[in-house]
Amino acid sequence: MLNIALPKGRLGEKVYALFEEAGFECPSIKENNRKLIFENPEKGVRYFWVKPSDVSIYVERGAADIGVCGKDILTEYAPDVYELFDFKTGICRMAVAAPKGFYDDGQTTLRVATKFVRSAKAFYASKGRDIDVIKLNGSIEIAPILGLSDVIVDIVETGTTLKENNLEVIEEIFPISARLIANKASFKFKTQAIEGLLAKLREEI
Ligand code: PRP
């Protein structure tokens, strides 16, 4: 049985549809209930829904053999896993955004609000820019509006959230898409099952 961690939410549902098309369906997952674990022994798969930022933890520690995770999480937490496949879906980008008209004089320490502390630090370190990182857990966009920060480092998908809060992208940091990741020991001991699934996904996408 392959244990597969899926990110709860829109991306997870989209990716599950790809697993389904590739022949690894699990009909009970579509039942409208609050269960989190679903299995189809015939196909040798057990899916479970976890918080998107937790997928890599389940996979790294072997509670899941494989999982689906955004490149943002892989960059931020650098889990010790194999990255096997780019689904080329869930496409968005990590970017710096600021209130319209914001000008960085480069002199004072820049206050940066973000969920992605490591990514923000690495980006500004590469430019030799001093920053003060303010770690938030969500609704990052309001930080510069309320004067908590000068800029934000966050995920931009359609750009609607920025627009509706009078912010704009000032720098792009890196592109993001959903990736298939595998636990290193699972990859060794369940090679055939994982490679088989990977081959079917590749055919499908
Ligand atoms: C993400 C991100 C932005 C928004 C960007 O938020 O943090 O707020 O999506 O999408 P858009 O460019 O299409 O508007 P998420 O939904 O994960 O919520 P949170 O960051 O507030 O937790």
PDB file of C-alpha atoms and ligand atoms in Angstrom:
ATOM      1  CA  MET A   1       0.000   0.000   0.000  1.00  0.00           C
ATOM      2  CA  LEU A   2       1.309   3.454  -0.943  1.00  0.00           C
ATOM      3  CA  ASN A   3       0.528   6.139   1.622  1.00  0.00           C
ATOM      4  CA  ILE A   4      -0.063   9.434  -0.150  1.00  0.00           C
ATOM      5  CA  ALA A   5      -0.331  12.815   1.611  1.00  0.00           C
ATOM      6  CA  LEU A   6      -2.455  15.314  -0.298  1.00  0.00           C
ATOM      7  CA  PRO A   7      -2.724  19.024   0.516  1.00  0.00           C
ATOM      8  CA  LYS A   8      -6.253  19.828   1.710  1.00  0.00           C
ATOM      9  CA  GLY A   9      -7.956  22.362  -0.525  1.00  0.00           C
ATOM     10  CA  ARG A  10      -8.263  23.298  -4.170  1.00  0.00           C
ATOM     11  CA  LEU A  11      -4.776  22.200  -5.197  1.00  0.00           C
ATOM     12  CA  GLY A  12      -5.183  18.818  -3.501  1.00  0.00           C
ATOM     13  CA  GLU A  13      -8.470  18.202  -5.279  1.00  0.00           C
ATOM     14  CA  LYS A  14      -6.949  19.129  -8.628  1.00  0.00           C
ATOM     15  CA  VAL A  15      -3.988  16.824  -8.058  1.00  0.00           C
ATOM     16  CA  TYR A  16      -6.184  13.982  -6.794  1.00  0.00           C
ATOM     17  CA  ALA A  17      -8.047  14.190 -10.139  1.00  0.00           C
ATOM     18  CA  LEU A  18      -4.703  13.566 -11.867  1.00  0.00           C
ATOM     19  CA  PHE A  19      -4.021  10.512  -9.691  1.00  0.00           C
ATOM     20  CA  GLU A  20      -7.514   9.322 -10.548  1.00  0.00           C
ATOM     21  CA  GLU A  21      -6.971   9.783 -14.294  1.00  0.00           C
ATOM     22  CA  ALA A  22      -3.690   7.918 -13.958  1.00  0.00           C
ATOM     23  CA  GLY A  23      -5.637   4.904 -12.637  1.00  0.00           C
ATOM     24  CA  PHE A  24      -5.186   5.350  -8.871  1.00  0.00           C
ATOM     25  CA  GLU A  25      -8.719   6.260  -7.980  1.00  0.00           C
ATOM     26  CA  CYS A  26     -10.263   5.968  -4.549  1.00  0.00           C
ATOM     27  CA  PRO A  27     -14.011   6.623  -4.952  1.00  0.00           C
ATOM     28  CA  SER A  28     -14.705   7.037  -1.230  1.00  0.00           C
ATOM     29  CA  ILE A  29     -12.654  10.263  -1.251  1.00  0.00           C
ATOM     30  CA  LYS A  30     -15.503  11.995  -3.101  1.00  0.00           C
ATOM     31  CA  GLU A  31     -18.059  11.223  -0.412  1.00  0.00           C
ATOM     32  CA  ASN A  32     -18.974  14.388   1.345  1.00  0.00           C
ATOM     33  CA  ASN A  33     -17.878  13.664   4.878  1.00  0.00           C
ATOM     34  CA  ARG A  34     -15.159  14.816   7.231  1.00  0.00           C
ATOM     35  CA  LYS A  35     -13.007  11.736   7.046  1.00  0.00           C
ATOM     36  CA  LEU A  36      -9.360  12.415   6.344  1.00  0.00           C
ATOM     37  CA  ILE A  37      -8.081   8.977   5.321  1.00  0.00           C
ATOM     38  CA  PHE A  38      -9.311   7.006   2.308  1.00  0.00           C
ATOM     39  CA  GLU A  39      -8.044   3.797   0.823  1.00  0.00           C
ATOM     40  CA  ASN A  40      -8.511   1.599  -2.182  1.00  0.00           C
ATOM     41  CA  PRO A  41      -6.746  -1.720  -1.479  1.00  0.00           C
ATOM     42  CA  GLU A  42      -7.353  -2.901  -5.059  1.00  0.00           C
ATOM     43  CA  LYS A  43      -5.240  -0.065  -6.381  1.00  0.00           C
ATOM     44  CA  GLY A  44      -2.821  -0.194  -3.475  1.00  0.00           C
ATOM     45  CA  VAL A  45      -3.321   3.418  -2.441  1.00  0.00           C
ATOM     46  CA  ARG A  46      -4.228   5.169   0.793  1.00  0.00           C
ATOM     47  CA  TYR A  47      -4.752   8.929   0.577  1.00  0.00           C
ATOM     48  CA  PHE A  48      -4.919  11.375   3.431  1.00  0.00           C
ATOM     49  CA  TRP A  49      -5.665  15.074   3.522  1.00  0.00           C
ATOM     50  CA  VAL A  50      -3.270  17.211   5.523  1.00  0.00           C
ATOM     51  CA  LYS A  51      -2.581  20.919   5.841  1.00  0.00           C
ATOM     52  CA  PRO A  52      -0.534  21.921   2.751  1.00  0.00           C
ATOM     53  CA  SER A  53       2.414  23.086   4.838  1.00  0.00           C
ATOM     54  CA  ASP A  54       2.441  19.745   6.718  1.00  0.00           C
ATOM     55  CA  VAL A  55       2.758  17.437   3.671  1.00  0.00           C
ATOM     56  CA  SER A  56       6.556  17.543   3.679  1.00  0.00           C
ATOM     57  CA  ILE A  57       6.645  16.678   7.411  1.00  0.00           C
ATOM     58  CA  TYR A  58       4.571  13.516   6.860  1.00  0.00           C
ATOM     59  CA  VAL A  59       6.754  12.522   3.916  1.00  0.00           C
ATOM     60  CA  GLU A  60      10.106  13.360   5.499  1.00  0.00           C
ATOM     61  CA  ARG A  61       9.259  11.289   8.584  1.00  0.00           C
ATOM     62  CA  GLY A  62       7.855   8.384   6.579  1.00  0.00           C
ATOM     63  CA  ALA A  63       4.225   8.621   7.761  1.00  0.00           C
ATOM     64  CA  ALA A  64       3.514   9.109   4.051  1.00  0.00           C
ATOM     65  CA  ASP A  65       5.528   7.411   1.298  1.00  0.00           C
ATOM     66  CA  ILE A  66       4.821  10.181  -1.162  1.00  0.00           C
ATOM     67  CA  GLY A  67       3.018  13.514  -1.148  1.00  0.00           C
ATOM     68  CA  VAL A  68       2.140  16.593  -3.103  1.00  0.00           C
ATOM     69  CA  CYS A  69       3.696  19.820  -2.013  1.00  0.00           C
ATOM     70  CA  GLY A  70       4.260  23.333  -3.386  1.00  0.00           C
ATOM     71  CA  LYS A  71       7.770  24.440  -4.291  1.00  0.00           C
ATOM     72  CA  ASP A  72       7.270  27.283  -1.771  1.00  0.00           C
ATOM     73  CA  ILE A  73       7.184  24.764   1.093  1.00  0.00           C
ATOM     74  CA  LEU A  74      10.157  22.807  -0.286  1.00  0.00           C
ATOM     75  CA  THR A  75      12.208  25.989  -0.569  1.00  0.00           C
ATOM     76  CA  GLU A  76      11.206  27.241   2.860  1.00  0.00           C
ATOM     77  CA  TYR A  77      11.646  24.061   4.906  1.00  0.00           C
ATOM     78  CA  ALA A  78      14.171  22.173   2.751  1.00  0.00           C
ATOM     79  CA  PRO A  79      12.862  18.749   3.877  1.00  0.00           C
ATOM     80  CA  ASP A  80      15.123  15.740   3.343  1.00  0.00           C
ATOM     81  CA  VAL A  81      12.974  14.098   0.640  1.00  0.00           C
ATOM     82  CA  TYR A  82      13.238  13.277  -3.052  1.00  0.00           C
ATOM     83  CA  GLU A  83      11.506  15.640  -5.437  1.00  0.00           C
ATOM     84  CA  LEU A  84      10.258  13.384  -8.236  1.00  0.00           C
ATOM     85  CA  PHE A  85       7.918  15.261 -10.476  1.00  0.00           C
ATOM     86  CA  ASP A  86       6.593  18.704 -11.382  1.00  0.00           C
ATOM     87  CA  PHE A  87       2.803  18.594 -11.822  1.00  0.00           C
ATOM     88  CA  LYS A  88       2.969  21.981 -13.569  1.00  0.00           C
ATOM     89  CA  THR A  89      -0.199  22.934 -11.767  1.00  0.00           C
ATOM     90  CA  GLY A  90      -0.787  25.156  -8.756  1.00  0.00           C
ATOM     91  CA  ILE A  91       1.344  27.687 -10.562  1.00  0.00           C
ATOM     92  CA  CYS A  92       2.093  30.901  -8.736  1.00  0.00           C
ATOM     93  CA  ARG A  93       5.163  32.831  -7.596  1.00  0.00           C
ATOM     94  CA  MET A  94       6.957  34.059  -4.514  1.00  0.00           C
ATOM     95  CA  ALA A  95       7.239  37.813  -4.739  1.00  0.00           C
ATOM     96  CA  VAL A  96       7.937  41.014  -2.861  1.00  0.00           C
ATOM     97  CA  ALA A  97       4.969  43.369  -2.833  1.00  0.00           C
ATOM     98  CA  ALA A  98       4.523  46.868  -1.485  1.00  0.00           C
ATOM     99  CA  PRO A  99       1.935  49.659  -1.404  1.00  0.00           C
ATOM    100  CA  LYS A 100       1.657  51.387  -4.782  1.00  0.00           C
ATOM    101  CA  GLY A 101       4.308  54.064  -5.107  1.00  0.00           C
ATOM    102  CA  PHE A 102       6.566  52.585  -2.422  1.00  0.00           C
ATOM    103  CA  TYR A 103      10.193  53.636  -2.815  1.00  0.00           C
ATOM    104  CA  ASP A 104      13.036  51.801  -1.065  1.00  0.00           C
ATOM    105  CA  ASP A 105      15.895  54.220  -0.433  1.00  0.00           C
ATOM    106  CA  GLY A 106      18.092  51.238   0.475  1.00  0.00           C
ATOM    107  CA  GLN A 107      19.362  53.052   3.586  1.00  0.00           C
ATOM    108  CA  THR A 108      17.141  52.046   6.490  1.00  0.00           C
ATOM    109  CA  THR A 109      16.472  48.471   7.555  1.00  0.00           C
ATOM    110  CA  LEU A 110      13.589  47.157   5.446  1.00  0.00           C
ATOM    111  CA  ARG A 111      10.701  45.699   7.461  1.00  0.00           C
ATOM    112  CA  VAL A 112       9.455  42.556   5.720  1.00  0.00           C
ATOM    113  CA  ALA A 113       6.272  40.723   6.776  1.00  0.00           C
ATOM    114  CA  THR A 114       6.000  37.117   5.654  1.00  0.00           C
ATOM    115  CA  LYS A 115       5.099  33.498   6.379  1.00  0.00           C
ATOM    116  CA  PHE A 116       8.235  32.515   4.479  1.00  0.00           C
ATOM    117  CA  VAL A 117      11.025  33.689   6.764  1.00  0.00           C
ATOM    118  CA  ARG A 118      13.818  31.587   5.288  1.00  0.00           C
ATOM    119  CA  SER A 119      12.955  32.465   1.684  1.00  0.00           C
ATOM    120  CA  ALA A 120      12.742  36.174   2.516  1.00  0.00           C
ATOM    121  CA  LYS A 121      16.053  36.127   4.413  1.00  0.00           C
ATOM    122  CA  ALA A 122      17.825  34.243   1.627  1.00  0.00           C
ATOM    123  CA  PHE A 123      16.510  36.631  -1.024  1.00  0.00           C
ATOM    124  CA  TYR A 124      17.612  39.798   0.775  1.00  0.00           C
ATOM    125  CA  ALA A 125      20.903  38.248   1.914  1.00  0.00           C
ATOM    126  CA  SER A 126      21.724  37.599  -1.752  1.00  0.00           C
ATOM    127  CA  LYS A 127      21.270  41.333  -2.364  1.00  0.00           C
ATOM    128  CA  GLY A 128      23.164  42.335   0.780  1.00  0.00           C
ATOM    129  CA  ARG A 129      20.110  44.210   2.051  1.00  0.00           C
ATOM    130  CA  ASP A 130      19.463  44.535   5.782  1.00  0.00           C
ATOM    131  CA  ILE A 131      15.984  43.452   6.800  1.00  0.00           C
ATOM    132  CA  ASP A 132      13.842  43.036   9.868  1.00  0.00           C
ATOM    133  CA  VAL A 133      11.646  39.981   9.313  1.00  0.00           C
ATOM    134  CA  ILE A 134       8.188  39.984  10.859  1.00  0.00           C
ATOM    135  CA  LYS A 135       6.766  36.458  10.881  1.00  0.00           C
ATOM    136  CA  LEU A 136       3.016  36.313  10.321  1.00  0.00           C
ATOM    137  CA  ASN A 137       0.744  33.333   9.740  1.00  0.00           C
ATOM    138  CA  GLY A 138      -1.754  34.699   7.229  1.00  0.00           C
ATOM    139  CA  SER A 139      -3.446  37.820   5.810  1.00  0.00           C
ATOM    140  CA  ILE A 140       0.056  39.137   5.166  1.00  0.00           C
ATOM    141  CA  GLU A 141      -1.290  41.832   2.836  1.00  0.00           C
ATOM    142  CA  ILE A 142      -2.583  44.007   5.644  1.00  0.00           C
ATOM    143  CA  ALA A 143       0.838  44.406   7.293  1.00  0.00           C
ATOM    144  CA  PRO A 144       2.058  47.315   5.100  1.00  0.00           C
ATOM    145  CA  ILE A 145      -1.389  48.915   5.111  1.00  0.00           C
ATOM    146  CA  LEU A 146      -1.319  49.142   8.892  1.00  0.00           C
ATOM    147  CA  GLY A 147       2.318  50.226   8.995  1.00  0.00           C
ATOM    148  CA  LEU A 148       3.527  46.960  10.521  1.00  0.00           C
ATOM    149  CA  SER A 149       5.959  46.443   7.634  1.00  0.00           C
ATOM    150  CA  ASP A 150       7.315  48.222   4.556  1.00  0.00           C
ATOM    151  CA  VAL A 151       6.879  45.270   2.183  1.00  0.00           C
ATOM    152  CA  ILE A 152       5.644  41.686   2.194  1.00  0.00           C
ATOM    153  CA  VAL A 153       7.098  38.485   0.783  1.00  0.00           C
ATOM    154  CA  ASP A 154       4.220  36.235  -0.179  1.00  0.00           C
ATOM    155  CA  ILE A 155       2.664  33.983  -2.771  1.00  0.00           C
ATOM    156  CA  VAL A 156       0.986  35.702  -5.693  1.00  0.00           C
ATOM    157  CA  GLU A 157      -1.317  33.671  -7.878  1.00  0.00           C
ATOM    158  CA  THR A 158      -3.870  35.799  -9.741  1.00  0.00           C
ATOM    159  CA  GLY A 159      -2.735  39.060  -8.104  1.00  0.00           C
ATOM    160  CA  THR A 160      -6.294  39.803  -6.965  1.00  0.00           C
ATOM    161  CA  THR A 161      -5.474  39.937  -3.249  1.00  0.00           C
ATOM    162  CA  LEU A 162      -2.694  42.448  -3.882  1.00  0.00           C
ATOM    163  CA  LYS A 163      -4.837  44.563  -6.170  1.00  0.00           C
ATOM    164  CA  GLU A 164      -7.748  44.685  -3.773  1.00  0.00           C
ATOM    165  CA  ASN A 165      -5.422  45.875  -1.042  1.00  0.00           C
ATOM    166  CA  ASN A 166      -3.636  48.503  -3.172  1.00  0.00           C
ATOM    167  CA  LEU A 167      -0.371  46.605  -3.281  1.00  0.00           C
ATOM    168  CA  GLU A 168       1.774  45.668  -6.257  1.00  0.00           C
ATOM    169  CA  VAL A 169       4.579  43.249  -7.000  1.00  0.00           C
ATOM    170  CA  ILE A 170       7.940  45.004  -6.929  1.00  0.00           C
ATOM    171  CA  GLU A 171      10.215  41.954  -7.325  1.00  0.00           C
ATOM    172  CA  GLU A 172       9.722  38.336  -8.299  1.00  0.00           C
ATOM    173  CA  ILE A 173      11.670  35.823  -6.199  1.00  0.00           C
ATOM    174  CA  PHE A 174      10.971  32.348  -7.638  1.00  0.00           C
ATOM    175  CA  PRO A 175       8.267  30.455  -9.545  1.00  0.00           C
ATOM    176  CA  ILE A 176       6.149  27.875  -7.717  1.00  0.00           C
ATOM    177  CA  SER A 177       4.265  24.757  -8.810  1.00  0.00           C
ATOM    178  CA  ALA A 178       3.097  21.527  -7.180  1.00  0.00           C
ATOM    179  CA  ARG A 179       5.690  18.746  -6.859  1.00  0.00           C
ATOM    180  CA  LEU A 180       5.536  15.029  -6.101  1.00  0.00           C
ATOM    181  CA  ILE A 181       7.889  14.226  -3.240  1.00  0.00           C
ATOM    182  CA  ALA A 182       8.939  10.876  -1.772  1.00  0.00           C
ATOM    183  CA  ASN A 183      10.318   9.629   1.517  1.00  0.00           C
ATOM    184  CA  LYS A 184      13.880   8.419   0.890  1.00  0.00           C
ATOM    185  CA  ALA A 185      13.476   5.017   2.585  1.00  0.00           C
ATOM    186  CA  SER A 186      10.083   4.440   0.918  1.00  0.00           C
ATOM    187  CA  PHE A 187      11.626   5.174  -2.432  1.00  0.00           C
ATOM    188  CA  LYS A 188      14.171   2.451  -1.770  1.00  0.00           C
ATOM    189  CA  PHE A 189      11.748  -0.177  -0.477  1.00  0.00           C
ATOM    190  CA  LYS A 190       8.675   0.633  -2.574  1.00  0.00           C
ATOM    191  CA  THR A 191      10.554   1.564  -5.737  1.00  0.00           C
ATOM    192  CA  GLN A 192       8.346  -0.444  -8.039  1.00  0.00           C
ATOM    193  CA  ALA A 193       5.087   0.980  -6.729  1.00  0.00           C
ATOM    194  CA  ILE A 194       6.388   4.562  -6.751  1.00  0.00           C
ATOM    195  CA  GLU A 195       8.029   4.273 -10.173  1.00  0.00           C
ATOM    196  CA  GLY A 196       4.841   2.664 -11.529  1.00  0.00           C
ATOM    197  CA  LEU A 197       2.704   5.519 -10.300  1.00  0.00           C
ATOM    198  CA  LEU A 198       5.212   8.067 -11.571  1.00  0.00           C
ATOM    199  CA  ALA A 199       5.222   6.513 -15.043  1.00  0.00           C
ATOM    200  CA  LYS A 200       1.402   6.656 -15.189  1.00  0.00           C
ATOM    201  CA  LEU A 201       1.378  10.283 -14.041  1.00  0.00           C
ATOM    202  CA  ARG A 202       3.964  11.190 -16.662  1.00  0.00           C
ATOM    203  CA  GLU A 203       1.852   9.557 -19.367  1.00  0.00           C
ATOM    204  CA  GLU A 204      -1.198  11.425 -18.152  1.00  0.00           C
ATOM    205  CA  ILE A 205       0.314  14.889 -17.877  1.00  0.00           C
TER     206      ILE A 205
HETATM  207  C1  PRP B   1      -2.397  33.076  -0.539  1.00  0.00           C
HETATM  208  C2  PRP B   1      -1.390  34.202  -0.463  1.00  0.00           C
HETATM  209  C3  PRP B   1      -2.185  35.400  -0.899  1.00  0.00           C
HETATM  210  C4  PRP B   1      -3.152  34.810  -1.895  1.00  0.00           C
HETATM  211  C5  PRP B   1      -2.683  35.126  -3.287  1.00  0.00           C
HETATM  212  O1  PRP B   1      -3.163  33.148   0.608  1.00  0.00           O
HETATM  213  O2  PRP B   1      -0.876  34.325   0.858  1.00  0.00           O
HETATM  214  O3  PRP B   1      -2.866  35.969   0.192  1.00  0.00           O
HETATM  215  O4  PRP B   1      -3.180  33.396  -1.695  1.00  0.00           O
HETATM  216  O5  PRP B   1      -3.611  34.716  -4.258  1.00  0.00           O
HETATM  217  P1  PRP B   1      -4.072  35.686  -5.426  1.00  0.00           P
HETATM  218  O6  PRP B   1      -2.854  36.309  -6.035  1.00  0.00           O
HETATM  219  O7  PRP B   1      -4.778  34.768  -6.395  1.00  0.00           O
HETATM  220  O8  PRP B   1      -5.001  36.711  -4.849  1.00  0.00           O
HETATM  221  P2  PRP B   1      -3.915  31.913   1.231  1.00  0.00           P
HETATM  222  O9  PRP B   1      -5.202  31.698   0.503  1.00  0.00           O
HETATM  223  O10 PRP B   1      -2.992  30.746   1.311  1.00  0.00           O
HETATM  224  O11 PRP B   1      -4.262  32.480   2.686  1.00  0.00           O
HETATM  225  P3  PRP B   1      -3.351  33.118   3.842  1.00  0.00           P
HETATM  226  O12 PRP B   1      -1.976  33.423   3.312  1.00  0.00           O
HETATM  227  O13 PRP B   1      -4.068  34.342   4.262  1.00  0.00           O
HETATM  228  O14 PRP B   1      -3.316  32.068   4.902  1.00  0.00           O
END
